[in-house]
Structures are given as structure tokens and as C-alpha cells.
PDB file of C-alpha atoms in Angstrom:
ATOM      1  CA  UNK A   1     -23.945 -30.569  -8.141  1.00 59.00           C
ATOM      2  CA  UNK A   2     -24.068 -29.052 -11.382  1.00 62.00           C
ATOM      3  CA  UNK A   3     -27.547 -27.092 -10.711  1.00 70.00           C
ATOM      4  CA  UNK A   4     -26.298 -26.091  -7.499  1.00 64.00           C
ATOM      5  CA  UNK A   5     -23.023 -24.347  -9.293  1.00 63.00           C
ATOM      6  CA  UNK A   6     -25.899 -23.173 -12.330  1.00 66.00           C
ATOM      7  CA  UNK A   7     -27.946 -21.456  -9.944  1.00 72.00           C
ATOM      8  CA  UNK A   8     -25.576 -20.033  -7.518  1.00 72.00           C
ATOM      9  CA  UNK A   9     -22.786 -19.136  -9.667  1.00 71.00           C
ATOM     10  CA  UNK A  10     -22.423 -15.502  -9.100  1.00 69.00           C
ATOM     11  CA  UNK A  11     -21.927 -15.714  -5.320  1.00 73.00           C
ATOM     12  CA  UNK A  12     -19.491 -18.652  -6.096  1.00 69.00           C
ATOM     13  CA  UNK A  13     -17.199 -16.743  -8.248  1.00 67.00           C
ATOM     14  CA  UNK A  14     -17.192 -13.556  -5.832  1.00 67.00           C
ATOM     15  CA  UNK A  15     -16.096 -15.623  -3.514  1.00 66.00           C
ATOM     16  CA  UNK A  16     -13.020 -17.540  -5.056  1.00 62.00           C
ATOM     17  CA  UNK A  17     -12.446 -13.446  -6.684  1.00 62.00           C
ATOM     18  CA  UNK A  18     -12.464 -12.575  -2.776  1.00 60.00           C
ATOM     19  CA  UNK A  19     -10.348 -15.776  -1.889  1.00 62.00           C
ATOM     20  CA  UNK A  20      -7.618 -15.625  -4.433  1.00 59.00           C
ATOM     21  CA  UNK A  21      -7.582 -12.110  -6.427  1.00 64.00           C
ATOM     22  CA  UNK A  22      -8.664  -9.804  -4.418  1.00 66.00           C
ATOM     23  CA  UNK A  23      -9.321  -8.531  -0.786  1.00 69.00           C
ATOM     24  CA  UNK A  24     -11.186  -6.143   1.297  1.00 70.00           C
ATOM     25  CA  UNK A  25      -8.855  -4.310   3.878  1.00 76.00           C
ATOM     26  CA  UNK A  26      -8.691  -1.345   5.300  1.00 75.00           C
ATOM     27  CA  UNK A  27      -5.913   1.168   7.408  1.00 80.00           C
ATOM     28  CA  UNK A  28      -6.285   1.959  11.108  1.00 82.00           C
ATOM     29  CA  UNK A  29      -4.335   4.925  10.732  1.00 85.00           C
ATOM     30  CA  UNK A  30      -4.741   8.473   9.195  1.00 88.00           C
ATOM     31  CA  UNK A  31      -1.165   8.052   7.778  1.00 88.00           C
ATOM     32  CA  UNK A  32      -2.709   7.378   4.210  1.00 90.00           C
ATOM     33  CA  UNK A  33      -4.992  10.761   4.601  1.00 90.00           C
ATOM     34  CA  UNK A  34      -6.579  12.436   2.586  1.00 89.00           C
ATOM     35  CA  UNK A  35      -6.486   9.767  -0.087  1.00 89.00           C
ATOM     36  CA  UNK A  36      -7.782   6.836   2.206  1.00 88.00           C
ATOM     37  CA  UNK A  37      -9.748   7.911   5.646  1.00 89.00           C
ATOM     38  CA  UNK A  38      -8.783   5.802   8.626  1.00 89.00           C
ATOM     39  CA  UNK A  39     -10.984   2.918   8.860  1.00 87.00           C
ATOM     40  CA  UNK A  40     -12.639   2.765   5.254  1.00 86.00           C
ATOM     41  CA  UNK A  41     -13.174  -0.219   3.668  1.00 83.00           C
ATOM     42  CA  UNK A  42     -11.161  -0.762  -0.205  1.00 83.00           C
ATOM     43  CA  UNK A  43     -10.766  -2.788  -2.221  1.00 83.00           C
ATOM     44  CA  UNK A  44      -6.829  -4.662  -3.267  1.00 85.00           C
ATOM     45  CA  UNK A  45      -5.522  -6.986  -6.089  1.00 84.00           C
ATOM     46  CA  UNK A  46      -3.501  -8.830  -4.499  1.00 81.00           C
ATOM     47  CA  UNK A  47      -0.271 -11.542  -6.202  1.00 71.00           C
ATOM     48  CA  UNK A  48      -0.618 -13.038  -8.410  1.00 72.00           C
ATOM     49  CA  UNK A  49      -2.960 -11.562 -10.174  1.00 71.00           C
ATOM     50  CA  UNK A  50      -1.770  -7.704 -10.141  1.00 77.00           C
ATOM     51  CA  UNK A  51      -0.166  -5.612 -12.291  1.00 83.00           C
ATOM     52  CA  UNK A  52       3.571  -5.047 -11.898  1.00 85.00           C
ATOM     53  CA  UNK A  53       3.601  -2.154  -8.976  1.00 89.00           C
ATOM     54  CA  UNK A  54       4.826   1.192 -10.917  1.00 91.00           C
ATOM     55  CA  UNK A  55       5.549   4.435  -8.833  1.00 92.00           C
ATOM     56  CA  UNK A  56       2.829   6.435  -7.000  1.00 92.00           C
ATOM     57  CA  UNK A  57       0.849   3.461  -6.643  1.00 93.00           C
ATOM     58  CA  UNK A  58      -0.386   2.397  -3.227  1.00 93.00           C
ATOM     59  CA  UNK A  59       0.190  -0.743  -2.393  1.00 92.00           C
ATOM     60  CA  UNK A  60       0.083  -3.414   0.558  1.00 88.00           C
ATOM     61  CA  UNK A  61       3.417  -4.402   1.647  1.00 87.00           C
ATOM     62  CA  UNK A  62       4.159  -7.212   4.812  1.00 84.00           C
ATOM     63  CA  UNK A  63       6.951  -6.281   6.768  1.00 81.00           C
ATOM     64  CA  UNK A  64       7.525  -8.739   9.459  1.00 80.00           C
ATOM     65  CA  UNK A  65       4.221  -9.856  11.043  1.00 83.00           C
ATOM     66  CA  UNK A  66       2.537  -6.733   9.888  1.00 83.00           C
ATOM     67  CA  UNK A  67       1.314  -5.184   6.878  1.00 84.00           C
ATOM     68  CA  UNK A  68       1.276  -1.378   6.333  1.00 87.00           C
ATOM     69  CA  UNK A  69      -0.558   0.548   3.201  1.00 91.00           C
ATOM     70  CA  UNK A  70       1.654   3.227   1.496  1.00 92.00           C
ATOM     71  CA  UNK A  71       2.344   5.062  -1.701  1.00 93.00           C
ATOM     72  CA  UNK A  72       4.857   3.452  -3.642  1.00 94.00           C
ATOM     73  CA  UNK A  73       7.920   6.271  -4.529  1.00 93.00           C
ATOM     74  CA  UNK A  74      11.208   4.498  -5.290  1.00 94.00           C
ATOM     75  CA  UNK A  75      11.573   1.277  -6.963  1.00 93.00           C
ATOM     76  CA  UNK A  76      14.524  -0.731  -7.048  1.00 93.00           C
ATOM     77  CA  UNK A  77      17.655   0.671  -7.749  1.00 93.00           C
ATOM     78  CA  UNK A  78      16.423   3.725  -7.293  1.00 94.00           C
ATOM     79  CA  UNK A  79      18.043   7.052  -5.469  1.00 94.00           C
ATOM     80  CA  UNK A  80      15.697   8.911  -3.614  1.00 94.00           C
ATOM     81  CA  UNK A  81      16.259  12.612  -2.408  1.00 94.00           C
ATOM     82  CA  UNK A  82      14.280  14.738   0.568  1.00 93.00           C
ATOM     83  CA  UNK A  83      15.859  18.219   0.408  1.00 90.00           C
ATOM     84  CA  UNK A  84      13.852  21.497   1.194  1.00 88.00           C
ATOM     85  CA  UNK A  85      10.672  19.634   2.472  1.00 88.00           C
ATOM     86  CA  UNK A  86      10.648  17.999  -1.108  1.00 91.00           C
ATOM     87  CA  UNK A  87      11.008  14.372  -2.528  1.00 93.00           C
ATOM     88  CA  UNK A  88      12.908  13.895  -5.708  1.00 93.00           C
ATOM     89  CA  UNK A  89      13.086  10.703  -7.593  1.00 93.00           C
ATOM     90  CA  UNK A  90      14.581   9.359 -10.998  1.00 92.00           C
ATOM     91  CA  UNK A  91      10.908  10.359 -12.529  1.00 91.00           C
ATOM     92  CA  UNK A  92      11.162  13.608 -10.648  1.00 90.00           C
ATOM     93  CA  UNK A  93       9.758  15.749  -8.009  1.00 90.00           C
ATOM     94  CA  UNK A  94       6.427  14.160  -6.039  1.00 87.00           C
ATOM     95  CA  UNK A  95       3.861  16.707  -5.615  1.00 82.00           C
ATOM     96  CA  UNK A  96       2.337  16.674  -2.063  1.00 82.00           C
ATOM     97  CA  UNK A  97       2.745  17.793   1.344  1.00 84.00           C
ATOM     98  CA  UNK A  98       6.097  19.127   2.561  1.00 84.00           C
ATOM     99  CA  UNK A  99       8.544  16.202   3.814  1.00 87.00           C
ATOM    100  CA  UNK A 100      11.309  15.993   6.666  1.00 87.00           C
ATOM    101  CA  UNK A 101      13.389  14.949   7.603  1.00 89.00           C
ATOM    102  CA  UNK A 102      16.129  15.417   4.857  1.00 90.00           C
ATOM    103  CA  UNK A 103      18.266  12.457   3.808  1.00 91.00           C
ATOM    104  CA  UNK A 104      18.928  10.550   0.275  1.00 93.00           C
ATOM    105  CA  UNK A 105      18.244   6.760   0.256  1.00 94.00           C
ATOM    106  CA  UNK A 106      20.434   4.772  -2.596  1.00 94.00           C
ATOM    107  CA  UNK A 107      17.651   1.871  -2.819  1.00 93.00           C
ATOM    108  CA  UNK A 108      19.038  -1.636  -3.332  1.00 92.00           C
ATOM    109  CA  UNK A 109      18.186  -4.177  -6.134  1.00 92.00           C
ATOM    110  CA  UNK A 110      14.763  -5.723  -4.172  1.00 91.00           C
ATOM    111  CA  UNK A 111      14.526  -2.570  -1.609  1.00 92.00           C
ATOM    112  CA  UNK A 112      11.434  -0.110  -2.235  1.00 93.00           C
ATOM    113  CA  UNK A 113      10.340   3.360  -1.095  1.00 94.00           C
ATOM    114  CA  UNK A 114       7.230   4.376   0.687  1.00 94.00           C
ATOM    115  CA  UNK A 115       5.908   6.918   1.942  1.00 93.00           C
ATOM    116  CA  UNK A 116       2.296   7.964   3.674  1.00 92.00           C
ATOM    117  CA  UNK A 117       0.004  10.527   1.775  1.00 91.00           C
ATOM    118  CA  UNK A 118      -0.465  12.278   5.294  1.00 89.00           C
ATOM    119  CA  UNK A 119       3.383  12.685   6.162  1.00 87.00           C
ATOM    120  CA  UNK A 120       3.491  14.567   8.826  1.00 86.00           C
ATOM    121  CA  UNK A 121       1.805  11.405  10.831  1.00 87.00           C
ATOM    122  CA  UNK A 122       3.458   8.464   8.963  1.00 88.00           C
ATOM    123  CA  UNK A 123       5.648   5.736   9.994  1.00 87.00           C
ATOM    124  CA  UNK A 124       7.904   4.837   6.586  1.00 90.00           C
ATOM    125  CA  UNK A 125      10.795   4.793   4.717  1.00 91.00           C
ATOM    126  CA  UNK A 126      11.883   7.996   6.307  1.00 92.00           C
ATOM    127  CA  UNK A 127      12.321   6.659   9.745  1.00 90.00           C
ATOM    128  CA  UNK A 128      12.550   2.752   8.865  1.00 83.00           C
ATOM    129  CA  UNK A 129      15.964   0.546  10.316  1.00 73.00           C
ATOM    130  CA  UNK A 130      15.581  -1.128   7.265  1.00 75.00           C
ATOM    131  CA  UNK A 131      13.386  -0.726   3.745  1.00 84.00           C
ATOM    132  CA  UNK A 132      10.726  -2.939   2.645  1.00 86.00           C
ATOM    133  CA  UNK A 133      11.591  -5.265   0.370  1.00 89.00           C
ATOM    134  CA  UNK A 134      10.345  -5.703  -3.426  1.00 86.00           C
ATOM    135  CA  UNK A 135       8.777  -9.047  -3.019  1.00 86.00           C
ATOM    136  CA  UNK A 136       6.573  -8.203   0.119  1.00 87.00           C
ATOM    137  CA  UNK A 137       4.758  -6.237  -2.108  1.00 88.00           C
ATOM    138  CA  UNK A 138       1.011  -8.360  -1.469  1.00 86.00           C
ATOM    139  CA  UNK A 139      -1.232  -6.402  -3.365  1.00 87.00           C
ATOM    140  CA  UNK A 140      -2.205  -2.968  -5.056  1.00 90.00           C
ATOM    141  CA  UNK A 141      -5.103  -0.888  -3.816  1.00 90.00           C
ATOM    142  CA  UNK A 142      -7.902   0.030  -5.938  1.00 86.00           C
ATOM    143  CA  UNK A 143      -9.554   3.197  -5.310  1.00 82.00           C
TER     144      UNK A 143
END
């Protein structure tokens, strides 16, 4: 057992890095364009093992039976603001493409904030019945 684990112990740990810490994904959609092109492969830390999620990160989030890919804008407790075809949050104004439509989201205490990099053809925050939640956050994505 032990020379098995001596000689093959680089594929071994890949695999439980693969199996617990991270994961290869990817996103069917262009809504994450130009930063991630539909159907590339990357790479994800995924819980436990990442960092606290900070703003402008994009993460991996579950929301019901699915799981989208987005750029993390407004934490908890936030107040987000799209006025003008601009976003405004607590840190400031988010450079990127122009945004519609306007609105202001008062996040709750485990409600987040997402939004596509391609916004024009994104399904998020903007037009969601109800926000992701804090603790479906599954993992960040590593570019």
C-alpha cells in the first residue's frame, strides 16, 4: 500500500485537490463575456477551502437546482444603485458596460448582488424574483 501511495502520489493528491478544493467548470452562456468565453474550461476554489468572497470577485453561486457564474457587486447589507446606465455601491461606482434597467436594491443581511460582465445578455440580480443568498456562495473562480 505504502509504495503504491510513494509512487503515485502526485496523481493522488490532484485528485482529492479536484475532489474536495477545487473544481473544473465552465459557463454555457456568453453572460460572463469578455472575461470568461462561453464554454471555456476554469478553474474554482470551492467551500471550504476559499477565501471569504470580497466584491468584484466572480464566484459560483447555487440557486435552486442550478448554479450560475457571476461577478460578485453587493455584499450583505449592502445598497446598491443603477442610475444613468451606471452601478453604484458602498465602495463606489463599477467600471464596465452601461447597465439598465434602473432600480436601487437595499440587500438583506445573507442576500448578495450579481451581476454578468456581458450585461446586456445576463440573467441576474437585475431581473431576479428574489436575490441569491450569502451562503450559496460554492466557490470562487480563478482566472
Amino acid at each position: 500500500m505504502f509504495r503504491f501511495i510513494r509512487r503515485h502520489w502526485l496523481p493522488i493528491v490532484v485528485l482529492l485537490m479536484l475532489t474536495v478544493g477545487w473544481n473544473l467548470t465552465y459557463t454555457p452562456t456568453g453572460s460572463m463575456e469578455p472575461t470568461i468565453q462561453p464554454w471555456r474550461i476554469y478553474r474554482c476554489i470551492r467551500w471550504p477551502f476559499m477565501p471569504e468572497p470580497e466584491r468584484g470577485d466572480i464566484v459560483l453561486y447555487r440557486d435552486g437546482w442550478r448554479i450560475y457564474c457571476k461577478r460578485l457587486v453587493g455584499l450583505p447589507g449592502d445598497i446598491v444603485y443603477i442610475h444613468d446606465g451606471i452601478v453604484e455601491t458602498p465602495d463606489g461606482v463599477l467600471e464596465g458596460p452601461e447597465t439598465q434597467p434602473p432600480g436601487t436594491w437595499n440587500l438583506g443581511d445573507d442576500e448578495i448582488f450579481v451581476l454578468g460582465d456581458n450585461r446586456a445578455n445576463s440573467l441576474d440580480s437585475r431581473y431576479a424574483e428574489t436575490l441569491p443568498k450569502y451562503h450559496n456562495i460554492i466557490g470562487i473562480v480563478l482566472l
